[in-house]
PDB file of C-alpha atoms in Angstrom:
ATOM      1  CA  UNK A  21     171.027  43.236 173.407  1.00  0.00           C
ATOM      2  CA  UNK A  22     169.032  44.734 176.879  1.00  0.00           C
ATOM      3  CA  UNK A  23     167.975  48.062 176.222  1.00  0.00           C
ATOM      4  CA  UNK A  24     168.026  50.193 179.309  1.00  0.00           C
ATOM      5  CA  UNK A  25     167.676  53.503 177.720  1.00  0.00           C
ATOM      6  CA  UNK A  26     165.086  54.647 174.956  1.00  0.00           C
ATOM      7  CA  UNK A  27     165.850  57.681 172.985  1.00  0.00           C
ATOM      8  CA  UNK A  28     161.970  59.367 171.143  1.00  0.00           C
ATOM      9  CA  UNK A  29     161.504  62.153 168.982  1.00  0.00           C
ATOM     10  CA  UNK A  30     158.719  63.224 166.742  1.00  0.00           C
ATOM     11  CA  UNK A  31     158.287  65.676 163.873  1.00  0.00           C
ATOM     12  CA  UNK A  32     154.587  68.012 163.972  1.00  0.00           C
ATOM     13  CA  UNK A  33     152.806  65.359 162.590  1.00  0.00           C
ATOM     14  CA  UNK A  34     153.931  62.946 164.901  1.00  0.00           C
ATOM     15  CA  UNK A  35     153.819  64.858 168.556  1.00  0.00           C
ATOM     16  CA  UNK A  36     150.410  63.043 169.224  1.00  0.00           C
ATOM     17  CA  UNK A  37     151.662  59.662 168.476  1.00  0.00           C
ATOM     18  CA  UNK A  38     154.865  60.140 170.179  1.00  0.00           C
ATOM     19  CA  UNK A  39     153.077  61.359 173.710  1.00  0.00           C
ATOM     20  CA  UNK A  40     150.890  58.208 173.115  1.00  0.00           C
ATOM     21  CA  UNK A  41     153.924  55.646 172.700  1.00  0.00           C
ATOM     22  CA  UNK A  42     156.146  57.166 175.779  1.00  0.00           C
ATOM     23  CA  UNK A  43     152.869  56.422 177.496  1.00  0.00           C
ATOM     24  CA  UNK A  44     152.342  52.818 176.488  1.00  0.00           C
ATOM     25  CA  UNK A  45     156.239  52.246 177.114  1.00  0.00           C
ATOM     26  CA  UNK A  46     156.030  53.846 180.709  1.00  0.00           C
ATOM     27  CA  UNK A  47     153.029  51.585 181.446  1.00  0.00           C
ATOM     28  CA  UNK A  48     154.482  48.318 180.229  1.00  0.00           C
ATOM     29  CA  UNK A  49     158.622  48.863 180.755  1.00  0.00           C
ATOM     30  CA  UNK A  50     161.392  50.515 182.721  1.00  0.00           C
ATOM     31  CA  UNK A  51     163.366  52.256 180.150  1.00  0.00           C
ATOM     32  CA  UNK A  52     164.694  55.176 180.776  1.00  0.00           C
ATOM     33  CA  UNK A  53     163.329  57.471 178.261  1.00  0.00           C
ATOM     34  CA  UNK A  54     164.238  60.830 176.706  1.00  0.00           C
ATOM     35  CA  UNK A  55     162.222  62.746 174.548  1.00  0.00           C
ATOM     36  CA  UNK A  56     163.877  64.941 172.635  1.00  0.00           C
ATOM     37  CA  UNK A  57     161.027  66.616 170.807  1.00  0.00           C
ATOM     38  CA  UNK A  58     159.380  68.054 169.092  1.00  0.00           C
ATOM     39  CA  UNK A  59     156.577  69.110 171.505  1.00  0.00           C
ATOM     40  CA  UNK A  60     153.755  70.962 169.146  1.00  0.00           C
ATOM     41  CA  UNK A  61     151.982  69.966 166.212  1.00  0.00           C
ATOM     42  CA  UNK A  62     151.592  73.943 165.627  1.00  0.00           C
ATOM     43  CA  UNK A  63     154.803  75.008 164.299  1.00  0.00           C
ATOM     44  CA  UNK A  64     155.914  72.897 161.370  1.00  0.00           C
ATOM     45  CA  UNK A  65     159.729  71.384 161.812  1.00  0.00           C
ATOM     46  CA  UNK A  66     162.124  69.735 159.391  1.00  0.00           C
ATOM     47  CA  UNK A  67     162.538  65.845 160.518  1.00  0.00           C
ATOM     48  CA  UNK A  68     166.045  65.627 159.993  1.00  0.00           C
ATOM     49  CA  UNK A  69     167.229  67.873 163.183  1.00  0.00           C
ATOM     50  CA  UNK A  70     165.028  64.963 165.223  1.00  0.00           C
ATOM     51  CA  UNK A  71     166.323  62.346 163.477  1.00  0.00           C
ATOM     52  CA  UNK A  72     170.053  63.215 163.670  1.00  0.00           C
ATOM     53  CA  UNK A  73     169.487  64.067 167.695  1.00  0.00           C
ATOM     54  CA  UNK A  74     168.003  60.791 168.364  1.00  0.00           C
ATOM     55  CA  UNK A  75     170.914  58.381 166.013  1.00  0.00           C
ATOM     56  CA  UNK A  76     173.339  60.199 167.187  1.00  0.00           C
ATOM     57  CA  UNK A  77     172.161  59.577 170.917  1.00  0.00           C
ATOM     58  CA  UNK A  78     171.931  55.926 170.092  1.00  0.00           C
ATOM     59  CA  UNK A  79     175.052  54.984 168.475  1.00  0.00           C
ATOM     60  CA  UNK A  80     177.179  56.835 171.573  1.00  0.00           C
ATOM     61  CA  UNK A  81     175.060  55.214 174.273  1.00  0.00           C
ATOM     62  CA  UNK A  82     175.314  51.546 175.117  1.00  0.00           C
ATOM     63  CA  UNK A  83     172.189  49.574 175.499  1.00  0.00           C
ATOM     64  CA  UNK A  84     170.077  52.512 173.809  1.00  0.00           C
ATOM     65  CA  UNK A  85     167.389  52.241 171.334  1.00  0.00           C
ATOM     66  CA  UNK A  86     165.560  54.982 169.169  1.00  0.00           C
ATOM     67  CA  UNK A  87     161.797  55.633 168.178  1.00  0.00           C
ATOM     68  CA  UNK A  88     161.219  57.968 165.422  1.00  0.00           C
ATOM     69  CA  UNK A  89     157.864  59.635 164.544  1.00  0.00           C
ATOM     70  CA  UNK A  90     156.545  61.335 161.418  1.00  0.00           C
ATOM     71  CA  UNK A  91     153.734  61.436 159.382  1.00  0.00           C
ATOM     72  CA  UNK A  92     154.949  58.058 157.488  1.00  0.00           C
ATOM     73  CA  UNK A  93     157.878  57.164 159.218  1.00  0.00           C
ATOM     74  CA  UNK A  94     159.895  57.122 155.755  1.00  0.00           C
ATOM     75  CA  UNK A  95     161.644  60.357 156.316  1.00  0.00           C
ATOM     76  CA  UNK A  96     162.791  59.725 159.627  1.00  0.00           C
ATOM     77  CA  UNK A  97     163.917  56.351 158.837  1.00  0.00           C
ATOM     78  CA  UNK A  98     166.172  58.038 155.533  1.00  0.00           C
ATOM     79  CA  UNK A  99     167.500  60.575 157.886  1.00  0.00           C
ATOM     80  CA  UNK A 100     168.454  58.339 160.481  1.00  0.00           C
ATOM     81  CA  UNK A 101     170.488  55.818 158.623  1.00  0.00           C
ATOM     82  CA  UNK A 102     172.994  58.558 157.129  1.00  0.00           C
ATOM     83  CA  UNK A 103     174.122  58.309 160.822  1.00  0.00           C
ATOM     84  CA  UNK A 104     176.943  55.377 160.611  1.00  0.00           C
ATOM     85  CA  UNK A 105     175.902  52.980 162.699  1.00  0.00           C
ATOM     86  CA  UNK A 106     172.207  53.079 162.769  1.00  0.00           C
ATOM     87  CA  UNK A 107     169.930  50.609 160.870  1.00  0.00           C
ATOM     88  CA  UNK A 108     166.618  52.108 161.158  1.00  0.00           C
ATOM     89  CA  UNK A 109     163.794  51.094 159.356  1.00  0.00           C
ATOM     90  CA  UNK A 110     159.623  52.294 158.886  1.00  0.00           C
ATOM     91  CA  UNK A 111     157.625  49.298 160.008  1.00  0.00           C
ATOM     92  CA  UNK A 112     153.973  49.046 159.254  1.00  0.00           C
ATOM     93  CA  UNK A 113     152.780  45.822 160.458  1.00  0.00           C
ATOM     94  CA  UNK A 114     153.859  43.924 163.920  1.00  0.00           C
ATOM     95  CA  UNK A 115     154.203  41.061 161.777  1.00  0.00           C
ATOM     96  CA  UNK A 116     157.231  42.254 160.732  1.00  0.00           C
ATOM     97  CA  UNK A 117     158.569  44.120 163.906  1.00  0.00           C
ATOM     98  CA  UNK A 118     160.376  41.347 165.731  1.00  0.00           C
ATOM     99  CA  UNK A 119     162.003  40.201 162.614  1.00  0.00           C
ATOM    100  CA  UNK A 120     163.548  43.579 162.207  1.00  0.00           C
ATOM    101  CA  UNK A 121     165.239  42.978 165.265  1.00  0.00           C
ATOM    102  CA  UNK A 122     165.869  39.197 165.114  1.00  0.00           C
ATOM    103  CA  UNK A 123     167.222  39.393 161.460  1.00  0.00           C
ATOM    104  CA  UNK A 124     168.320  42.813 160.781  1.00  0.00           C
ATOM    105  CA  UNK A 125     169.279  44.196 164.361  1.00  0.00           C
ATOM    106  CA  UNK A 126     167.600  47.564 163.765  1.00  0.00           C
ATOM    107  CA  UNK A 127     168.494  49.805 166.776  1.00  0.00           C
ATOM    108  CA  UNK A 128     165.956  53.056 165.636  1.00  0.00           C
ATOM    109  CA  UNK A 129     162.178  52.136 164.506  1.00  0.00           C
ATOM    110  CA  UNK A 130     160.118  54.513 162.738  1.00  0.00           C
ATOM    111  CA  UNK A 131     156.514  54.666 163.094  1.00  0.00           C
ATOM    112  CA  UNK A 132     154.029  56.594 161.126  1.00  0.00           C
ATOM    113  CA  UNK A 133     151.513  58.588 162.781  1.00  0.00           C
ATOM    114  CA  UNK A 134     149.285  59.487 160.042  1.00  0.00           C
ATOM    115  CA  UNK A 135     148.669  55.637 158.318  1.00  0.00           C
ATOM    116  CA  UNK A 136     149.154  53.351 161.096  1.00  0.00           C
ATOM    117  CA  UNK A 137     146.548  53.824 164.019  1.00  0.00           C
ATOM    118  CA  UNK A 138     147.909  53.883 167.665  1.00  0.00           C
ATOM    119  CA  UNK A 139     146.994  50.350 169.023  1.00  0.00           C
ATOM    120  CA  UNK A 140     149.253  48.857 166.030  1.00  0.00           C
ATOM    121  CA  UNK A 141     151.726  51.276 166.822  1.00  0.00           C
ATOM    122  CA  UNK A 142     151.620  49.914 170.249  1.00  0.00           C
ATOM    123  CA  UNK A 143     151.770  46.373 169.185  1.00  0.00           C
ATOM    124  CA  UNK A 144     154.911  47.425 166.946  1.00  0.00           C
ATOM    125  CA  UNK A 145     156.458  48.774 169.785  1.00  0.00           C
ATOM    126  CA  UNK A 146     155.877  45.808 172.131  1.00  0.00           C
ATOM    127  CA  UNK A 147     157.353  43.683 169.331  1.00  0.00           C
ATOM    128  CA  UNK A 148     160.555  45.341 168.979  1.00  0.00           C
ATOM    129  CA  UNK A 149     161.433  46.148 172.281  1.00  0.00           C
ATOM    130  CA  UNK A 150     160.429  42.489 173.079  1.00  0.00           C
ATOM    131  CA  UNK A 151     162.854  41.198 170.725  1.00  0.00           C
ATOM    132  CA  UNK A 152     166.476  39.911 170.483  1.00  0.00           C
ATOM    133  CA  UNK A 153     169.181  39.867 167.696  1.00  0.00           C
ATOM    134  CA  UNK A 154     169.541  35.898 166.559  1.00  0.00           C
ATOM    135  CA  UNK A 155     172.985  36.517 165.491  1.00  0.00           C
ATOM    136  CA  UNK A 156     174.594  33.612 163.713  1.00  0.00           C
ATOM    137  CA  UNK A 157     174.177  33.801 160.049  1.00  0.00           C
ATOM    138  CA  UNK A 158     172.366  37.832 160.517  1.00  0.00           C
ATOM    139  CA  UNK A 159     175.231  38.616 162.076  1.00  0.00           C
ATOM    140  CA  UNK A 160     177.490  38.420 158.742  1.00  0.00           C
ATOM    141  CA  UNK A 161     174.778  40.196 157.314  1.00  0.00           C
ATOM    142  CA  UNK A 162     175.242  43.136 159.583  1.00  0.00           C
ATOM    143  CA  UNK A 163     178.591  43.480 159.256  1.00  0.00           C
ATOM    144  CA  UNK A 164     178.396  43.498 155.520  1.00  0.00           C
ATOM    145  CA  UNK A 165     175.941  46.351 155.799  1.00  0.00           C
ATOM    146  CA  UNK A 166     178.271  47.962 158.512  1.00  0.00           C
ATOM    147  CA  UNK A 167     181.235  47.837 155.346  1.00  0.00           C
ATOM    148  CA  UNK A 168     179.006  49.700 153.453  1.00  0.00           C
ATOM    149  CA  UNK A 169     179.486  52.607 155.503  1.00  0.00           C
ATOM    150  CA  UNK A 170     183.002  52.917 155.218  1.00  0.00           C
TER     151      UNK A 170
END
């Protein structure tokens, strides 16, 4: 899939990292980016609300991809995966990033703002956005995941 549009959001713990990631993406890519918020770390917000916004945008917009950021990345991944058609995962190491796309065809990347430094997160984002789903035997597995949603 050729990504044309990126949807991004964070909870209060991920606001600063979200802004850094947006700036990083804009420097190296020509994606249209829609920022769903939040915009302040001063007020606590609920990450499922932001995961839902991004996940629903991804499943209804062709050639799109989502990035969600919270303290660990776990809460966003759990919430996003409740939306049919989403394959979200939290990634902590760049070495895992391309594989998540190549083998699992993820459409939402979840990042940790508290436990992963910004340069590592940038590296993860770079690897994910450059990767392509390999298809073949992986398609069969993704089809089985999709059937679990039924």
